[in-house]
Tab-separated table of C-alpha atoms in Angstrom:
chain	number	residue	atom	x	y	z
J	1	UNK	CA	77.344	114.531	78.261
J	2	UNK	CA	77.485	111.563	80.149
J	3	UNK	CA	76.994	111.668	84.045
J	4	UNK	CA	80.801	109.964	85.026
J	5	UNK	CA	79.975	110.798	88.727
J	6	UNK	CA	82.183	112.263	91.413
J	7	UNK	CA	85.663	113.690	90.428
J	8	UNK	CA	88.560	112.260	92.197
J	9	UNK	CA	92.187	113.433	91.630
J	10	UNK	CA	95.019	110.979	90.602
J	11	UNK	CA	99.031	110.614	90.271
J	12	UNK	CA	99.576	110.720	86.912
J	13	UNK	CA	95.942	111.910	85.276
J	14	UNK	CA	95.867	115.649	84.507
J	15	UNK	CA	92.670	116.319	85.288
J	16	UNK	CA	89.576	115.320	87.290
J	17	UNK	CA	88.544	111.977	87.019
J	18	UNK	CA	84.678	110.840	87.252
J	19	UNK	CA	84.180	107.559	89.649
J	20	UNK	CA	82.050	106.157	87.489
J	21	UNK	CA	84.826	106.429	83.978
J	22	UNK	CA	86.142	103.181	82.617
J	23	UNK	CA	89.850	103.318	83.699
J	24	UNK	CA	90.634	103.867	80.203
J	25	UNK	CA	88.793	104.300	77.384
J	26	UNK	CA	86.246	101.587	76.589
J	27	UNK	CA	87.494	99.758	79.776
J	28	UNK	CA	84.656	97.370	81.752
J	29	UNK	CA	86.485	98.559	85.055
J	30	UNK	CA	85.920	102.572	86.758
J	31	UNK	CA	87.988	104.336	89.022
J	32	UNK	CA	84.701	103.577	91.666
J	33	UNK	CA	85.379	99.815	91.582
J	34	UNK	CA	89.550	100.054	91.855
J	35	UNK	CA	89.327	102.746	94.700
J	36	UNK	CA	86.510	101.446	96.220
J	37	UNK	CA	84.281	105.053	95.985
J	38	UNK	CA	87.306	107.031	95.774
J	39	UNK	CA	87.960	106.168	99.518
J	40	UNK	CA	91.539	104.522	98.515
J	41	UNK	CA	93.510	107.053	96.159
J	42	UNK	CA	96.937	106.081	94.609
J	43	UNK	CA	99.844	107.453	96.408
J	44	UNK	CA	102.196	107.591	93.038
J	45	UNK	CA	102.037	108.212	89.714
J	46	UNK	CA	103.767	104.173	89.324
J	47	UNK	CA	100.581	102.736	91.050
J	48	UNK	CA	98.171	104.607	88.911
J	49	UNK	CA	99.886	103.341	85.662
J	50	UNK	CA	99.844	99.803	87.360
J	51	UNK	CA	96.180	100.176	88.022
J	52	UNK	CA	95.700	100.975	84.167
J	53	UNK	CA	97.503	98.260	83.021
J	54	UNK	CA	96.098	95.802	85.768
J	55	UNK	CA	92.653	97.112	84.227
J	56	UNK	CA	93.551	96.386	80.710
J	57	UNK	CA	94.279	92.679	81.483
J	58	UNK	CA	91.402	92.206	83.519
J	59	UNK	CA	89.368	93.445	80.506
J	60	UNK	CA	91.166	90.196	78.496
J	61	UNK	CA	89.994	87.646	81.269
J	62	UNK	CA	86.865	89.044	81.336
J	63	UNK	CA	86.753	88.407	77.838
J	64	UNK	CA	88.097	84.695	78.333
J	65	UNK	CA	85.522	84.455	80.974
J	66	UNK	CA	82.960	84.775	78.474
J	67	UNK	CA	82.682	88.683	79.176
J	68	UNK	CA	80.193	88.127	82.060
J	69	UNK	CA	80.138	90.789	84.365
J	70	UNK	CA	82.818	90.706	87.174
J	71	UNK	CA	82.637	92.015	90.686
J	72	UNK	CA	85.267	93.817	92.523
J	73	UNK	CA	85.634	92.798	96.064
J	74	UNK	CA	88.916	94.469	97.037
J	75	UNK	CA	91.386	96.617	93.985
J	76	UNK	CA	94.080	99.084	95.170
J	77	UNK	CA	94.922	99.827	98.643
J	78	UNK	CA	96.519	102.272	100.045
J	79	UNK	CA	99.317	101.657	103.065
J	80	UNK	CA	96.790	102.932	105.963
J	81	UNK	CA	93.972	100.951	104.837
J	82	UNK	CA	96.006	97.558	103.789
J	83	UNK	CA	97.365	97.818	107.267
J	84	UNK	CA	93.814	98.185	108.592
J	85	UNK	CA	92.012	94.735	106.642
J	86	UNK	CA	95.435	92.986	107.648
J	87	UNK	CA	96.511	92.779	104.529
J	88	UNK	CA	100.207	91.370	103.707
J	89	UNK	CA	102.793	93.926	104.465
J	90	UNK	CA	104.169	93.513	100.565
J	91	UNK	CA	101.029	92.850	99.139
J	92	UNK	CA	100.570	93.423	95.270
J	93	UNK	CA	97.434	95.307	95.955
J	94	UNK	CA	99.419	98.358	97.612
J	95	UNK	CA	101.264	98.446	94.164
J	96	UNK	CA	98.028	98.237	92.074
J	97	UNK	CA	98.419	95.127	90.125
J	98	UNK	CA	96.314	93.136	92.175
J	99	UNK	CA	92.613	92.747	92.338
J	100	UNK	CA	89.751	90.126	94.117
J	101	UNK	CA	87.435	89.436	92.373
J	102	UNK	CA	84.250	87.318	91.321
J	103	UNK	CA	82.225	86.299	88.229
J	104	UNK	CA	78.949	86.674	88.638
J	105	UNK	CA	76.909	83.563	88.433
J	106	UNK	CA	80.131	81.418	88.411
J	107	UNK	CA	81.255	79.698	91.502
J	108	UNK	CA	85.087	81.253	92.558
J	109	UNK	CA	86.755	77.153	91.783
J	110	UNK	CA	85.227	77.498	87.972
J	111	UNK	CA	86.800	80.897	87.620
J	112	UNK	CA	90.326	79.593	89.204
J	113	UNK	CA	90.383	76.912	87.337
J	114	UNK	CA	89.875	78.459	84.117
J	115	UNK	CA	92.277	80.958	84.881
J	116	UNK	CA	95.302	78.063	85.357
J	117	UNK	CA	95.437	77.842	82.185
J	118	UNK	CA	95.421	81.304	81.249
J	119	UNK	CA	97.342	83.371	83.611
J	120	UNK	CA	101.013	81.846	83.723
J	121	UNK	CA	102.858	85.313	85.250
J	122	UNK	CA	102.164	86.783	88.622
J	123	UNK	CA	99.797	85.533	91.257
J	124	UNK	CA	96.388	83.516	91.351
J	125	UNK	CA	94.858	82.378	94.533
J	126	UNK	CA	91.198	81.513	95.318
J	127	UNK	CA	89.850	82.345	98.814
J	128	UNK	CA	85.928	82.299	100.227
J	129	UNK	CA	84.178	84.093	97.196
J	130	UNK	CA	86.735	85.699	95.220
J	131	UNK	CA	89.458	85.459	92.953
J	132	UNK	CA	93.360	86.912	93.446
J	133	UNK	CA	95.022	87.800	90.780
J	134	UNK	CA	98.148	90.256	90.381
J	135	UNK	CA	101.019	91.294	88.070
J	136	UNK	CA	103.502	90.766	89.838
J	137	UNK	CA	107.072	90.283	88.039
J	138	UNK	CA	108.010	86.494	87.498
J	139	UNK	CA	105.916	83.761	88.431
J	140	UNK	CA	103.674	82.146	88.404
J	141	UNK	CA	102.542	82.208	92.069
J	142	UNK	CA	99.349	80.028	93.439
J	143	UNK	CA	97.502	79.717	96.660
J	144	UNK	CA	94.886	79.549	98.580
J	145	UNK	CA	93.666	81.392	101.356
J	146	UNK	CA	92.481	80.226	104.502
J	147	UNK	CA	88.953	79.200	104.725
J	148	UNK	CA	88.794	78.938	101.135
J	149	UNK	CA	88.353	76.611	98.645
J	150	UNK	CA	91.105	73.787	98.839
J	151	UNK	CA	92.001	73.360	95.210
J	152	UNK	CA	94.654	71.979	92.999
J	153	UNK	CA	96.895	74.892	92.941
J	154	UNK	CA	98.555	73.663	89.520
């Protein structure tokens, strides 16, 4: 059997989860990348079904991306540590439906850009090396963070 790493426990999942499983099955994503090590565990059974979901349509623009790899710089966060990297008090991330992110070998303007035309619900922003994007409900909602790129939003 397959070495799937550290078990973590989550809202929602009957059993043990490895780190290192795809979020579901055949999923480019693992619980390692969304809860950064397992350090950032879902309070709720709602935010784990969120993260599923958010992984799901990550694995599409991944796919529209040309299914390069993509790096996780920031996926769920939990209340205690959003507070700590000043994140914003309703921030998507805390609900799991938001994730940073890069494409390797692809500058963070390409990857917004292509995204525009793509991702018409929820939020995109670009910001110094990564990529926002969340599920919110409605939409769409664009920006750009400070010290970021300063691109055409729309």
């Amino acid at each position: 059997p397959e070495d799937t790493g550290p078990k973590i426990t989550l809202p929602g999942i009957s059993r043990p989860v490895g780190l290192y499983e795809g979020i579901y099955w055949g999923s480019n994503f693992t619980w390692n990348e969304i809860t950064k090590g397992g350090q950032r565990i879902p309070v709720s059974e709602r935010v784990t079904t969120r993260i599923v979901k958010l992984a799901k349509y990550m694995d599409e623009v991944r796919s529209i991306l040309g299914d390069r790899p993509i790096g996780v710089t920031s996926g769920y966060r939990d209340p205690v540590t959003n507070r700590r990297v000043g994140g914003a008090s309703r921030s998507r991330h805390l609900a799991g439906d938001a994730l940073d992110f890069y494409v390797h070998g692809e500058n963070v303007v390409d990857t917004f850009k292509t995204l525009k035309k793509y991702h018409n619900n929820g939020g995109l922003a670009v910001g110094n090396g990564f990529v926002h994007i969340d599920l919110r409900p409605g939409g769409p909602v664009r920006w750009h963070y400070p010290g970021g790129p300063n691109v055409a939003l729309w």
